[in-house]
Amino acid sequence: QVQLVESGGGVVQPGRSLRLSCAASGFIFSSYDLHWVRQAPGKGLEWVAVISYDGNTQYYAASVKGRFTISRDNSKSTLYLQMNSLRAEDTALYFCAKDGGGSGWHSFDYWGQGTLVTVSS
Amino acid sequence: DMQMTQSPSAVSASVGDRVTITCRASQGIGSWLAWYQQKPGKAPKLLIYGASILQSGVPSRFSGSGSGTDFSLTISSLQPEDFATYYCQKANSFPFTFGPGTKVDIK
């Protein structure tokens, strides 16, 4: 079965960096686009970034563009999110999600359980 | 960027009630819309994609409709496990913006 397991969250000071990972299994990792979505405490869902199946194309939300970098290692079936210049407003639960592809109308058919990032001095 | 709105923001309903949530896109998105259910402390779960296609394993009491700018999610007979927050999401172009959510709670 499809599994997505995030890791790497924690408490970090403003201005510092953190790298999140998402280990995937149960599907052909190199065939699907992947996303990061975050949820601030008590708030709604915010789409963060996407990377194409081959790693060649990335898009970012305006709120993180220039600070966050999404990447993937298809040989390790792992997705990453490098977060630099972190701000208090980046505090959130970060989910990785699998894109369902064209046949799934690019909906997010599988999600990880999330990893919590807290930015605080 | 395009905006997604949902109404109502919250609804109180009883088991067995019919509940309808609406989602509006600020620009036309065809049928590129998905609906998710999220329970506290859990990841979102895909319910509907392509505006009206039921995800495998999702009960048939859930249905979606609409195209262009106006969409709806209907729960035909609310069950205890349906009390949750529901989000719509556009999927036609980036950013894949989510709506603000609709919380369905017990009356």
Short mmCIF file of C-alpha atoms in Angstrom, two decimals:
data_model
loop_
_atom_site.label_atom_id
_atom_site.label_comp_id
_atom_site.label_asym_id
_atom_site.label_seq_id
_atom_site.Cartn_x
_atom_site.Cartn_y
_atom_site.Cartn_z
CA GLN A 1 0.00 0.00 0.00
CA VAL A 2 1.07 3.59 -0.55
CA GLN A 3 2.94 5.13 2.35
CA LEU A 4 4.39 8.60 2.77
CA VAL A 5 6.39 9.25 5.93
CA GLU A 6 7.67 12.72 6.73
CA SER A 7 10.54 13.50 9.06
CA GLY A 8 12.90 16.31 9.94
CA GLY A 9 10.59 18.67 11.78
CA GLY A 10 11.50 20.35 15.03
CA VAL A 11 12.01 23.63 16.81
CA VAL A 12 14.26 26.12 15.02
CA GLN A 13 15.15 29.76 15.60
CA PRO A 14 14.02 32.46 13.18
CA GLY A 15 16.45 32.90 10.30
CA ARG A 16 17.78 29.35 10.55
CA SER A 17 17.31 26.42 8.18
CA LEU A 18 15.68 23.00 8.29
CA ARG A 19 15.34 20.15 5.81
CA LEU A 20 12.27 17.96 5.71
CA SER A 21 12.18 14.51 4.14
CA CYS A 22 9.32 12.35 2.91
CA ALA A 23 10.04 8.67 2.35
CA ALA A 24 7.66 6.99 -0.07
CA SER A 25 6.74 3.39 -0.79
CA GLY A 26 4.03 1.36 -2.46
CA PHE A 27 3.99 3.12 -5.82
CA ILE A 28 6.31 3.95 -8.72
CA PHE A 29 7.88 7.02 -7.14
CA SER A 30 9.53 8.29 -10.31
CA SER A 31 6.20 8.44 -12.16
CA TYR A 32 4.38 11.02 -10.04
CA ASP A 33 4.58 14.69 -9.16
CA LEU A 34 4.80 15.35 -5.44
CA HIS A 35 3.71 18.26 -3.27
CA TRP A 36 4.29 19.84 0.11
CA VAL A 37 1.26 21.28 1.93
CA ARG A 38 1.33 22.96 5.33
CA GLN A 39 -1.16 23.76 8.04
CA ALA A 40 -0.50 26.36 10.71
CA PRO A 41 -1.93 25.54 14.14
CA GLY A 42 -5.70 25.89 14.05
CA LYS A 43 -5.66 27.13 10.46
CA GLY A 44 -6.49 25.78 7.00
CA LEU A 45 -4.40 24.03 4.38
CA GLU A 46 -1.80 25.95 2.39
CA TRP A 47 -0.19 24.51 -0.72
CA VAL A 48 3.58 25.10 -0.55
CA ALA A 49 5.39 23.56 -3.52
CA VAL A 50 5.35 20.91 -6.23
CA ILE A 51 8.05 19.01 -8.09
CA SER A 52 7.56 17.12 -11.31
CA TYR A 53 8.03 13.37 -11.54
CA ASP A 54 11.52 13.79 -13.05
CA GLY A 55 12.60 16.62 -10.77
CA ASN A 56 13.00 19.06 -13.62
CA THR A 57 10.17 21.45 -12.77
CA GLN A 58 9.22 23.11 -9.49
CA TYR A 59 6.61 25.67 -8.50
CA TYR A 60 6.27 27.49 -5.19
CA ALA A 61 3.73 29.46 -3.25
CA ALA A 62 4.53 33.16 -3.16
CA SER A 63 4.91 32.96 0.62
CA VAL A 64 7.94 30.64 0.37
CA LYS A 65 9.44 31.41 -3.03
CA GLY A 66 13.13 32.22 -2.78
CA ARG A 67 13.42 30.67 0.70
CA PHE A 68 12.26 27.06 0.22
CA THR A 69 13.56 24.50 -2.27
CA ILE A 70 11.75 21.30 -3.17
CA SER A 71 13.78 18.39 -4.51
CA ARG A 72 13.60 14.63 -4.90
CA ASP A 73 15.86 11.62 -5.17
CA ASN A 74 14.10 9.04 -7.32
CA SER A 75 16.77 6.44 -6.53
CA LYS A 76 15.83 6.71 -2.85
CA SER A 77 12.08 7.33 -3.32
CA THR A 78 12.45 10.40 -1.13
CA LEU A 79 11.10 13.94 -1.38
CA TYR A 80 12.76 16.89 0.33
CA LEU A 81 11.95 20.43 1.38
CA GLN A 82 14.89 22.68 2.21
CA MET A 83 13.62 25.60 4.26
CA ASN A 84 15.91 28.60 4.71
CA SER A 85 15.45 31.97 6.40
CA LEU A 86 12.65 30.55 8.48
CA ARG A 87 10.07 32.90 9.97
CA ALA A 88 7.56 32.55 12.78
CA GLU A 89 4.79 32.35 10.19
CA ASP A 90 6.35 29.18 8.76
CA THR A 91 5.33 27.35 11.94
CA ALA A 92 3.05 24.57 10.75
CA LEU A 93 2.48 20.87 10.26
CA TYR A 94 4.05 20.00 6.92
CA PHE A 95 2.51 17.24 4.82
CA CYS A 96 3.86 15.61 1.70
CA ALA A 97 1.25 14.48 -0.80
CA LYS A 98 1.22 12.39 -3.96
CA ASP A 99 -0.32 13.86 -7.07
CA GLY A 100 -2.85 11.56 -8.72
CA GLY A 101 -1.64 12.53 -12.18
CA GLY A 102 -3.81 13.43 -15.13
CA SER A 103 -6.18 10.54 -14.57
CA GLY A 104 -6.70 11.82 -11.05
CA TRP A 105 -7.23 15.36 -12.21
CA HIS A 106 -4.12 16.30 -10.23
CA SER A 107 -5.84 15.76 -6.91
CA PHE A 108 -3.76 14.61 -3.95
CA ASP A 109 -4.66 10.96 -3.50
CA TYR A 110 -2.24 10.05 -0.71
CA TRP A 111 -0.86 12.10 2.17
CA GLY A 112 1.72 11.56 4.87
CA GLN A 113 0.94 12.08 8.54
CA GLY A 114 2.87 15.35 8.70
CA THR A 115 5.93 16.67 10.52
CA LEU A 116 5.72 19.69 12.81
CA VAL A 117 7.98 22.70 12.30
CA THR A 118 8.06 25.33 15.02
CA VAL A 119 9.98 28.55 14.40
CA SER A 120 10.62 30.28 17.69
CA SER A 121 13.42 32.00 19.55
CA ASP B 1 -3.50 34.60 -7.83
CA MET B 2 -6.91 33.04 -7.98
CA GLN B 3 -8.95 32.87 -4.81
CA MET B 4 -11.10 30.03 -3.56
CA THR B 5 -14.00 30.74 -1.21
CA GLN B 6 -16.26 28.33 0.66
CA SER B 7 -19.61 28.74 2.32
CA PRO B 8 -20.68 28.34 4.95
CA SER B 9 -17.56 28.51 7.10
CA ALA B 10 -19.28 26.25 9.60
CA VAL B 11 -22.51 24.27 9.77
CA SER B 12 -24.20 22.49 12.61
CA ALA B 13 -26.15 19.44 11.55
CA SER B 14 -27.68 16.26 12.90
CA VAL B 15 -27.10 12.65 11.92
CA GLY B 16 -29.23 11.93 8.87
CA ASP B 17 -29.28 15.52 7.63
CA ARG B 18 -28.45 16.49 4.07
CA VAL B 19 -25.53 18.92 4.02
CA THR B 20 -24.31 20.97 1.08
CA ILE B 21 -21.08 22.98 1.01
CA THR B 22 -20.30 25.38 -1.79
CA CYS B 23 -16.96 26.43 -3.24
CA ARG B 24 -16.37 29.31 -5.62
CA ALA B 25 -13.31 30.05 -7.75
CA SER B 26 -12.52 33.64 -8.67
CA GLN B 27 -11.85 32.48 -12.24
CA GLY B 28 -13.07 29.50 -14.24
CA ILE B 29 -11.27 26.24 -13.56
CA GLY B 30 -13.32 23.82 -15.62
CA SER B 31 -13.72 20.64 -13.60
CA TRP B 32 -10.29 20.86 -11.98
CA LEU B 33 -11.55 20.77 -8.42
CA ALA B 34 -11.05 18.36 -5.56
CA TRP B 35 -12.69 17.99 -2.16
CA TYR B 36 -10.95 16.73 0.98
CA GLN B 37 -12.10 15.75 4.45
CA GLN B 38 -9.89 16.39 7.45
CA LYS B 39 -10.41 15.24 11.02
CA PRO B 40 -8.49 16.77 13.95
CA GLY B 41 -4.88 15.63 14.10
CA LYS B 42 -5.14 13.69 10.84
CA ALA B 43 -4.03 14.18 7.28
CA PRO B 44 -6.64 15.26 4.73
CA LYS B 45 -8.44 12.53 2.82
CA LEU B 46 -9.42 12.84 -0.83
CA LEU B 47 -13.18 12.53 -1.37
CA ILE B 48 -13.93 13.89 -4.83
CA TYR B 49 -11.75 14.82 -7.81
CA GLY B 50 -12.53 16.19 -11.23
CA ALA B 51 -15.38 18.06 -9.47
CA SER B 52 -17.68 15.01 -9.42
CA ILE B 53 -15.65 11.78 -9.46
CA LEU B 54 -15.89 9.80 -6.24
CA GLN B 55 -12.52 8.56 -4.97
CA SER B 56 -12.31 4.81 -4.56
CA GLY B 57 -13.52 3.66 -1.16
CA VAL B 58 -15.44 6.85 -0.37
CA PRO B 59 -19.08 6.24 0.58
CA SER B 60 -21.67 7.06 -2.06
CA ARG B 61 -23.44 9.52 0.27
CA PHE B 62 -20.75 11.98 -0.80
CA SER B 63 -21.22 13.66 -4.17
CA GLY B 64 -19.75 16.62 -5.99
CA SER B 65 -21.04 18.83 -8.75
CA GLY B 66 -20.28 22.00 -10.66
CA SER B 67 -17.88 23.38 -13.21
CA GLY B 68 -16.32 26.68 -14.11
CA THR B 69 -16.50 28.80 -10.97
CA ASP B 70 -19.22 27.25 -8.81
CA PHE B 71 -19.00 23.86 -7.14
CA SER B 72 -20.71 21.96 -4.35
CA LEU B 73 -20.12 18.98 -2.11
CA THR B 74 -23.21 17.21 -0.78
CA ILE B 75 -23.46 14.64 1.98
CA SER B 76 -26.85 13.04 1.44
CA SER B 77 -27.31 11.60 4.94
CA LEU B 78 -24.79 12.76 7.52
CA GLN B 79 -23.17 10.00 9.54
CA PRO B 80 -21.31 10.33 12.87
CA GLU B 81 -17.95 9.80 11.16
CA ASP B 82 -18.61 12.70 8.76
CA PHE B 83 -18.15 15.40 11.38
CA ALA B 84 -14.97 17.03 10.13
CA THR B 85 -13.63 19.99 8.16
CA TYR B 86 -13.99 19.97 4.38
CA TYR B 87 -11.73 21.77 1.92
CA CYS B 88 -12.01 22.40 -1.79
CA GLN B 89 -8.87 22.81 -3.93
CA LYS B 90 -8.26 24.03 -7.44
CA ALA B 91 -6.01 21.84 -9.58
CA ASN B 92 -5.96 23.47 -13.00
CA SER B 93 -2.79 25.51 -12.58
CA PHE B 94 -0.32 26.46 -9.87
CA PRO B 95 -0.72 27.50 -7.15
CA PHE B 96 -3.08 24.69 -6.20
CA THR B 97 -4.98 26.90 -3.76
CA PHE B 98 -7.24 25.44 -1.08
CA GLY B 99 -10.47 26.98 0.10
CA PRO B 100 -10.61 28.18 3.72
CA GLY B 101 -12.56 25.13 4.87
CA THR B 102 -16.03 24.33 6.17
CA LYS B 103 -16.39 22.77 9.60
CA VAL B 104 -19.30 20.37 9.98
CA ASP B 105 -20.15 19.81 13.61
CA ILE B 106 -22.85 18.20 15.67
CA LYS B 107 -26.05 20.16 16.27
#
